[in-house]
Short mmCIF file of C-alpha atoms in Angstrom, two decimals:
data_model
loop_
_atom_site.label_atom_id
_atom_site.label_comp_id
_atom_site.label_asym_id
_atom_site.label_seq_id
_atom_site.Cartn_x
_atom_site.Cartn_y
_atom_site.Cartn_z
CA MET D 1 -33.59 34.47 -114.49
CA PRO D 2 -33.14 38.16 -115.39
CA PRO D 3 -31.93 38.89 -118.92
CA PRO D 4 -28.52 40.50 -119.34
CA ARG D 5 -28.55 44.27 -119.33
CA THR D 6 -28.05 45.66 -122.83
CA GLY D 7 -26.83 49.13 -121.94
CA ARG D 8 -23.90 48.16 -119.78
CA CYS D 9 -20.84 50.29 -120.42
CA LEU D 10 -17.64 49.51 -118.55
CA LEU D 11 -14.19 50.76 -119.38
CA LEU D 12 -12.77 47.29 -119.54
CA LEU D 13 -14.11 43.96 -118.42
CA GLY D 14 -11.53 41.30 -117.65
CA LEU D 15 -12.93 37.77 -117.83
CA VAL D 16 -10.42 35.19 -116.68
CA LEU D 17 -10.77 31.51 -115.76
CA GLY D 18 -7.93 30.05 -113.72
CA SER D 19 -5.84 33.19 -113.23
CA VAL D 20 -6.52 36.85 -112.56
CA CYS D 21 -5.33 39.52 -114.89
CA VAL D 22 -6.72 42.99 -114.22
CA THR D 23 -5.77 45.04 -117.23
CA LEU D 24 -6.44 48.70 -117.71
CA GLY D 25 -7.84 50.36 -120.81
CA SER D 26 -6.45 53.53 -122.27
CA GLN D 27 -8.75 55.64 -120.09
CA ALA D 28 -7.26 53.98 -117.02
CA GLN D 29 -3.84 55.52 -117.46
CA ALA D 30 -4.78 58.63 -115.52
CA SER D 31 -3.11 59.44 -112.23
CA LEU D 32 -4.22 57.41 -109.21
CA THR D 33 -4.61 60.63 -107.27
CA THR D 34 -6.89 62.37 -109.79
CA ASP D 35 -8.97 60.03 -111.94
CA ALA D 36 -8.55 56.69 -110.21
CA LEU D 37 -10.75 53.91 -111.47
CA ASN D 38 -12.61 51.63 -109.09
CA VAL D 39 -12.07 47.87 -109.28
CA LEU D 40 -14.66 45.12 -108.89
CA LEU D 41 -13.05 41.69 -108.68
CA ILE D 42 -15.46 38.74 -108.84
CA ILE D 43 -14.02 35.37 -107.77
CA VAL D 44 -16.02 32.18 -108.30
CA ASP D 45 -15.35 28.87 -106.59
CA ASP D 46 -14.69 25.80 -108.79
CA LEU D 47 -16.03 27.28 -112.03
CA ARG D 48 -15.08 25.46 -115.22
CA PRO D 49 -15.35 27.14 -118.63
CA SER D 50 -18.88 25.70 -118.74
CA LEU D 51 -20.26 29.00 -120.00
CA GLY D 52 -21.85 30.20 -123.19
CA CYS D 53 -18.97 32.59 -123.82
CA TYR D 54 -16.65 29.58 -123.95
CA GLY D 55 -18.85 27.79 -126.45
CA ASP D 56 -20.92 25.63 -124.12
CA LYS D 57 -24.28 25.11 -125.85
CA LEU D 58 -26.08 23.72 -122.80
CA VAL D 59 -25.24 26.04 -119.92
CA ARG D 60 -27.34 29.17 -119.55
CA SER D 61 -25.11 32.01 -118.40
CA PRO D 62 -26.49 35.16 -120.07
CA ASN D 63 -25.10 37.68 -117.59
CA ILE D 64 -21.55 36.32 -117.61
CA ASP D 65 -21.78 35.97 -121.39
CA GLN D 66 -22.82 39.63 -121.63
CA LEU D 67 -19.85 40.56 -119.48
CA ALA D 68 -17.59 38.50 -121.72
CA SER D 69 -18.90 40.18 -124.87
CA HIS D 70 -17.34 43.47 -123.68
CA SER D 71 -14.26 41.83 -122.22
CA LEU D 72 -10.79 40.62 -122.85
CA LEU D 73 -11.66 36.92 -122.78
CA PHE D 74 -8.76 34.65 -121.87
CA GLN D 75 -8.70 31.38 -123.79
CA ASN D 76 -5.48 29.90 -122.43
CA ALA D 77 -5.43 30.58 -118.68
CA PHE D 78 -4.17 28.13 -116.09
CA ALA D 79 -4.58 27.64 -112.36
CA GLN D 80 -1.36 27.47 -110.39
CA GLN D 81 -2.78 24.79 -108.11
CA ALA D 82 -6.02 22.80 -108.32
CA VAL D 83 -6.96 23.53 -104.70
CA CYS D 84 -8.70 26.63 -103.35
CA ALA D 85 -6.22 28.03 -100.80
CA PRO D 86 -2.95 27.79 -102.76
CA SER D 87 -4.60 28.96 -105.98
CA ARG D 88 -6.13 32.02 -104.36
CA VAL D 89 -2.97 32.92 -102.47
CA SER D 90 -1.04 32.54 -105.71
CA PHE D 91 -3.09 34.90 -107.85
CA LEU D 92 -3.78 37.35 -105.04
CA THR D 93 -0.04 37.70 -104.35
CA GLY D 94 1.15 37.19 -107.91
CA ARG D 95 3.52 34.45 -106.76
CA ARG D 96 3.72 30.75 -107.53
CA PRO D 97 2.98 28.12 -104.88
CA ASP D 98 6.68 27.26 -104.94
CA THR D 99 7.26 30.77 -103.57
CA THR D 100 4.33 30.98 -101.16
CA ARG D 101 5.09 27.42 -100.00
CA LEU D 102 1.41 26.67 -99.90
CA TYR D 103 0.18 23.53 -101.66
CA ASP D 104 -2.69 22.70 -99.30
CA PHE D 105 -4.59 24.59 -96.59
CA ASN D 106 -2.17 24.42 -93.69
CA SER D 107 0.10 27.47 -93.60
CA TYR D 108 0.06 31.26 -93.84
CA TRP D 109 2.46 32.62 -96.39
CA ARG D 110 3.46 35.70 -94.38
CA VAL D 111 4.74 33.41 -91.61
CA HIS D 112 6.13 30.45 -93.57
CA ALA D 113 7.32 31.98 -96.84
CA GLY D 114 7.59 35.77 -96.92
CA ASN D 115 5.72 38.97 -96.18
CA PHE D 116 4.43 39.23 -99.74
CA SER D 117 1.97 41.96 -100.59
CA THR D 118 -1.41 41.14 -102.13
CA ILE D 119 -3.35 42.84 -104.92
CA PRO D 120 -5.85 44.45 -102.50
CA GLN D 121 -3.01 45.46 -100.20
CA TYR D 122 -1.35 47.30 -103.08
CA PHE D 123 -4.55 49.22 -103.79
CA LYS D 124 -5.05 49.93 -100.09
CA ASP D 125 -1.52 51.30 -99.80
CA ASN D 126 -2.26 53.60 -102.73
CA GLY D 127 -5.33 55.30 -101.36
CA TYR D 128 -8.12 52.85 -102.19
CA VAL D 129 -10.82 51.62 -99.83
CA THR D 130 -10.50 47.84 -100.08
CA MET D 131 -13.41 45.56 -99.21
CA SER D 132 -13.94 41.80 -99.16
CA VAL D 133 -17.32 40.04 -99.44
CA GLY D 134 -17.77 36.25 -99.31
CA LYS D 135 -15.00 33.81 -100.14
CA VAL D 136 -12.03 35.79 -101.46
CA PHE D 137 -9.12 34.27 -99.57
CA HIS D 138 -9.71 30.70 -98.46
CA PRO D 139 -10.77 30.80 -94.80
CA GLY D 140 -8.63 29.28 -92.07
CA ILE D 141 -4.91 29.04 -91.44
CA SER D 142 -3.96 29.86 -95.05
CA SER D 143 -5.24 33.43 -94.57
CA ASN D 144 -4.40 33.66 -90.85
CA HIS D 145 -8.04 33.07 -89.85
CA SER D 146 -8.64 36.70 -90.84
CA ASP D 147 -8.80 36.81 -94.66
CA ASP D 148 -5.39 38.48 -94.42
CA SER D 149 -6.71 41.35 -92.33
CA PRO D 150 -5.67 44.02 -91.67
CA TYR D 151 -3.05 43.94 -94.43
CA SER D 152 -5.39 43.54 -97.40
CA TRP D 153 -8.61 45.20 -96.27
CA SER D 154 -9.70 48.61 -95.01
CA PHE D 155 -12.20 47.00 -92.62
CA PRO D 156 -13.12 43.43 -91.62
CA PRO D 157 -14.30 41.19 -94.46
CA TYR D 158 -17.94 40.18 -94.72
CA HIS D 159 -19.05 36.56 -94.62
CA PRO D 160 -22.72 35.61 -95.08
CA SER D 161 -24.39 34.32 -91.93
CA SER D 162 -26.09 31.44 -93.79
CA GLU D 163 -22.71 30.03 -94.79
CA LYS D 164 -22.70 27.88 -91.67
CA TYR D 165 -25.57 25.78 -93.02
CA GLU D 166 -23.87 24.76 -96.27
CA ASN D 167 -22.94 21.27 -95.10
CA THR D 168 -25.80 20.63 -92.71
CA LYS D 169 -29.04 18.72 -93.12
CA THR D 170 -30.98 21.21 -95.24
CA CYS D 171 -31.63 19.08 -98.34
CA ARG D 172 -35.12 17.64 -98.64
CA GLY D 173 -34.82 14.05 -99.86
CA PRO D 174 -37.33 11.84 -101.67
CA ASP D 175 -38.22 10.44 -98.24
CA GLY D 176 -39.34 13.88 -97.10
CA GLU D 177 -36.54 14.07 -94.51
CA LEU D 178 -33.65 16.57 -94.38
CA HIS D 179 -30.20 15.32 -95.38
CA ALA D 180 -26.64 16.61 -95.87
CA ASN D 181 -26.46 15.74 -99.57
CA LEU D 182 -24.20 16.47 -102.49
CA LEU D 183 -27.22 17.30 -104.66
CA CYS D 184 -29.28 19.87 -102.83
CA PRO D 185 -31.82 21.93 -104.81
CA VAL D 186 -33.81 23.83 -102.19
CA ASP D 187 -36.85 25.99 -101.74
CA VAL D 188 -35.13 29.08 -100.38
CA VAL D 189 -38.00 30.06 -98.09
CA ASP D 190 -37.60 26.73 -96.29
CA VAL D 191 -33.86 26.88 -95.54
CA PRO D 192 -32.44 28.41 -92.34
CA GLU D 193 -32.63 32.22 -92.42
CA GLY D 194 -34.63 32.00 -95.65
CA THR D 195 -31.63 32.79 -97.83
CA LEU D 196 -28.40 31.38 -99.29
CA PRO D 197 -24.80 32.59 -98.90
CA ASP D 198 -24.33 33.90 -102.44
CA LYS D 199 -27.60 35.83 -102.29
CA GLN D 200 -26.41 37.46 -99.07
CA SER D 201 -23.02 38.26 -100.60
CA THR D 202 -24.67 39.99 -103.55
CA GLU D 203 -26.85 42.04 -101.22
CA GLU D 204 -23.87 43.09 -99.11
CA ALA D 205 -21.78 43.94 -102.18
CA ILE D 206 -24.58 46.14 -103.52
CA ARG D 207 -24.87 47.84 -100.14
CA LEU D 208 -21.15 48.62 -100.24
CA LEU D 209 -21.42 49.95 -103.79
CA GLU D 210 -24.21 52.27 -102.65
CA LYS D 211 -22.03 53.45 -99.79
CA MET D 212 -18.99 54.01 -102.01
CA LYS D 213 -20.96 55.95 -104.63
CA THR D 214 -20.63 59.09 -102.50
CA SER D 215 -17.10 58.39 -101.28
CA ALA D 216 -14.24 60.64 -102.26
CA SER D 217 -11.91 57.62 -102.36
CA PRO D 218 -11.74 55.00 -105.10
CA PHE D 219 -12.60 51.44 -104.11
CA PHE D 220 -11.40 47.90 -104.67
CA LEU D 221 -14.26 45.50 -104.00
CA ALA D 222 -13.65 41.75 -104.12
CA VAL D 223 -16.75 39.55 -104.17
CA GLY D 224 -16.29 35.81 -103.72
CA TYR D 225 -19.11 33.45 -104.66
CA HIS D 226 -19.36 29.91 -103.26
CA LYS D 227 -21.23 28.18 -106.07
CA PRO D 228 -20.70 26.01 -108.03
CA HIS D 229 -18.52 24.51 -105.28
CA ILE D 230 -20.01 21.45 -103.60
CA PRO D 231 -22.49 20.83 -102.13
CA PHE D 232 -24.74 21.81 -105.02
CA ARG D 233 -27.14 23.78 -102.84
CA TYR D 234 -29.10 26.19 -105.00
CA PRO D 235 -32.68 27.40 -105.59
CA LYS D 236 -34.59 24.47 -107.02
CA GLU D 237 -36.06 26.44 -109.93
CA PHE D 238 -32.68 26.38 -111.65
CA GLN D 239 -32.79 22.59 -111.87
CA LYS D 240 -35.68 22.91 -114.34
CA LEU D 241 -33.34 24.58 -116.83
CA TYR D 242 -31.55 21.26 -117.30
CA PRO D 243 -33.84 18.26 -117.92
CA LEU D 244 -31.97 15.05 -117.24
CA GLU D 245 -32.64 13.80 -120.76
CA ASN D 246 -30.54 16.71 -122.07
CA ILE D 247 -27.56 15.99 -119.82
CA THR D 248 -24.68 14.18 -121.49
CA LEU D 249 -22.10 12.09 -119.71
CA ALA D 250 -18.47 13.13 -119.40
CA PRO D 251 -16.59 12.34 -122.63
CA ASP D 252 -13.53 11.04 -120.75
CA PRO D 253 -14.81 9.10 -117.72
CA GLU D 254 -12.04 6.52 -117.41
CA VAL D 255 -9.06 6.72 -115.09
CA PRO D 256 -6.08 7.37 -117.41
CA ASP D 257 -3.88 4.35 -118.11
CA GLY D 258 -0.69 4.42 -116.08
CA LEU D 259 -1.89 7.15 -113.73
CA PRO D 260 0.28 7.09 -110.56
CA ALA D 261 -1.82 6.32 -107.51
CA VAL D 262 -0.59 9.49 -105.79
CA ALA D 263 -2.07 11.58 -108.63
CA TYR D 264 -5.62 10.28 -108.20
CA ASN D 265 -8.13 12.05 -105.98
CA PRO D 266 -10.67 9.56 -104.59
CA TRP D 267 -13.02 12.52 -103.80
CA MET D 268 -13.44 11.61 -100.15
CA ASP D 269 -15.25 14.87 -99.40
CA ILE D 270 -17.96 13.92 -101.89
CA ARG D 271 -18.21 10.38 -100.48
CA GLN D 272 -19.14 11.85 -97.09
CA ARG D 273 -22.44 13.24 -98.47
CA GLU D 274 -25.47 11.18 -97.50
CA ASP D 275 -26.81 10.70 -101.03
CA VAL D 276 -23.39 9.51 -102.22
CA GLN D 277 -22.93 7.23 -99.20
CA ALA D 278 -26.19 5.54 -100.12
CA LEU D 279 -24.64 4.48 -103.44
CA ASN D 280 -22.01 2.39 -101.62
CA ILE D 281 -19.30 3.21 -104.18
CA SER D 282 -16.05 1.30 -103.72
CA VAL D 283 -12.84 3.17 -102.86
CA PRO D 284 -10.88 4.53 -104.64
CA TYR D 285 -11.97 3.89 -108.26
CA GLY D 286 -15.50 2.61 -107.83
CA PRO D 287 -17.78 3.70 -110.66
CA ILE D 288 -20.59 6.19 -110.09
CA PRO D 289 -23.92 4.94 -111.45
CA VAL D 290 -24.72 6.55 -114.79
CA ASP D 291 -28.03 8.04 -113.62
CA PHE D 292 -26.27 9.71 -110.68
CA GLN D 293 -23.56 11.04 -112.99
CA ARG D 294 -26.27 12.84 -114.95
CA LYS D 295 -27.74 14.26 -111.74
CA ILE D 296 -24.32 15.54 -110.64
CA ARG D 297 -23.82 17.33 -113.93
CA GLN D 298 -27.38 18.66 -113.87
CA SER D 299 -26.86 20.20 -110.43
CA TYR D 300 -23.47 21.62 -111.38
CA PHE D 301 -24.94 23.39 -114.41
CA ALA D 302 -27.91 24.59 -112.34
CA SER D 303 -25.48 26.00 -109.77
CA VAL D 304 -23.67 27.88 -112.55
CA SER D 305 -26.94 29.43 -113.73
CA TYR D 306 -27.80 30.42 -110.17
CA LEU D 307 -24.37 32.03 -109.85
CA ASP D 308 -24.95 33.81 -113.17
CA THR D 309 -28.06 35.53 -111.81
CA GLN D 310 -26.08 36.81 -108.82
CA VAL D 311 -23.43 38.24 -111.15
CA GLY D 312 -26.24 39.84 -113.14
CA HIS D 313 -27.74 41.50 -110.06
CA LEU D 314 -24.32 42.81 -109.03
CA LEU D 315 -23.46 44.27 -112.44
CA SER D 316 -26.94 45.74 -112.79
CA ALA D 317 -26.41 47.56 -109.49
CA LEU D 318 -23.12 48.91 -110.81
CA ASP D 319 -25.04 50.34 -113.77
CA ASP D 320 -27.93 51.67 -111.70
CA LEU D 321 -25.54 53.47 -109.34
CA GLN D 322 -23.78 55.04 -112.34
CA LEU D 323 -20.48 53.49 -111.29
CA ALA D 324 -19.96 51.43 -114.44
CA ASN D 325 -18.06 54.09 -116.37
CA SER D 326 -15.51 54.44 -113.58
CA THR D 327 -15.10 50.79 -112.64
CA ILE D 328 -12.91 48.02 -114.02
CA VAL D 329 -14.46 44.57 -113.64
CA ALA D 330 -12.41 41.38 -113.49
CA PHE D 331 -14.01 37.93 -113.28
CA THR D 332 -12.17 34.74 -112.43
CA SER D 333 -12.47 31.25 -111.03
CA ASP D 334 -10.00 30.05 -108.42
CA HIS D 335 -9.46 26.76 -110.25
CA VAL D 336 -11.35 24.34 -112.42
CA SER D 337 -13.52 21.79 -110.71
CA ALA D 338 -13.73 18.30 -112.13
CA LEU D 339 -16.91 17.28 -113.94
CA ARG D 340 -15.24 14.04 -114.95
CA THR D 341 -17.07 11.16 -113.33
CA ASN D 342 -15.84 7.59 -113.34
CA SER D 343 -18.01 5.01 -115.02
#
């Protein structure tokens, strides 16, 4: 894992979990037409505040922690909706789900609610080149199967080619066979295409930064990372950072007393994974074996550290290309994923 860069100098770094707030420093008050600042928006899927900068003593996140040390760090941020599509549409339009009328994945706000502008669309309409890499909008109907193109982006968004293997049989099990598992530490050279989606997204984002370095126009670059969203498919070396004997169980594993049935998520998407199916856990409240709980948390934390290295590579490129002094960086998660496990 590369160490955080010590010489990083950005005008303002916005670190947000649960909601996006891109704020401008005093140097950013110049005219858009003369001294416009670039914007790098990093969106992470299902990231909890399981980071060193939020006081977590176990998780190794040196690059994000370095970013946070020069940032406005939000301590009281909330997701509008605990599901990817409505949360992302909410903070990218600046409107609540009650306004966008999106609470799930099944509608496009411009058709069913209103032709609301997005943050990248605003920048695009004001002379910026706007670019999307990875998972920025949730794919599918909720972004019109186009990541809200052409409204939000100057050219078609980039999606990594290896994304299509995320839920396929690429996880080597103890039996030596390949499985579609929840827990999926991999040897990257052995997976299809010899790479992973977030690695490809970092490479593409750096390529775009190199291209924009010589551009006369300012840019808005949104980079969406998949991890630590399930499945926990990450380079296996990161698992070694978290020995199972160091992994604690969730402090609040029980279903709350009096919880309405409609409020409980029986995590059916997780139950479909082969390694979870093998546990034969009863629906909906069946307990997860304690040893598997530890493995889930181990792989989540390992996925966070893998993500952290990608953020480090991206920010290092911003430095190396001498774009740091003219770029605002904002970092956010779409919503908090649940590390609570029933026991």
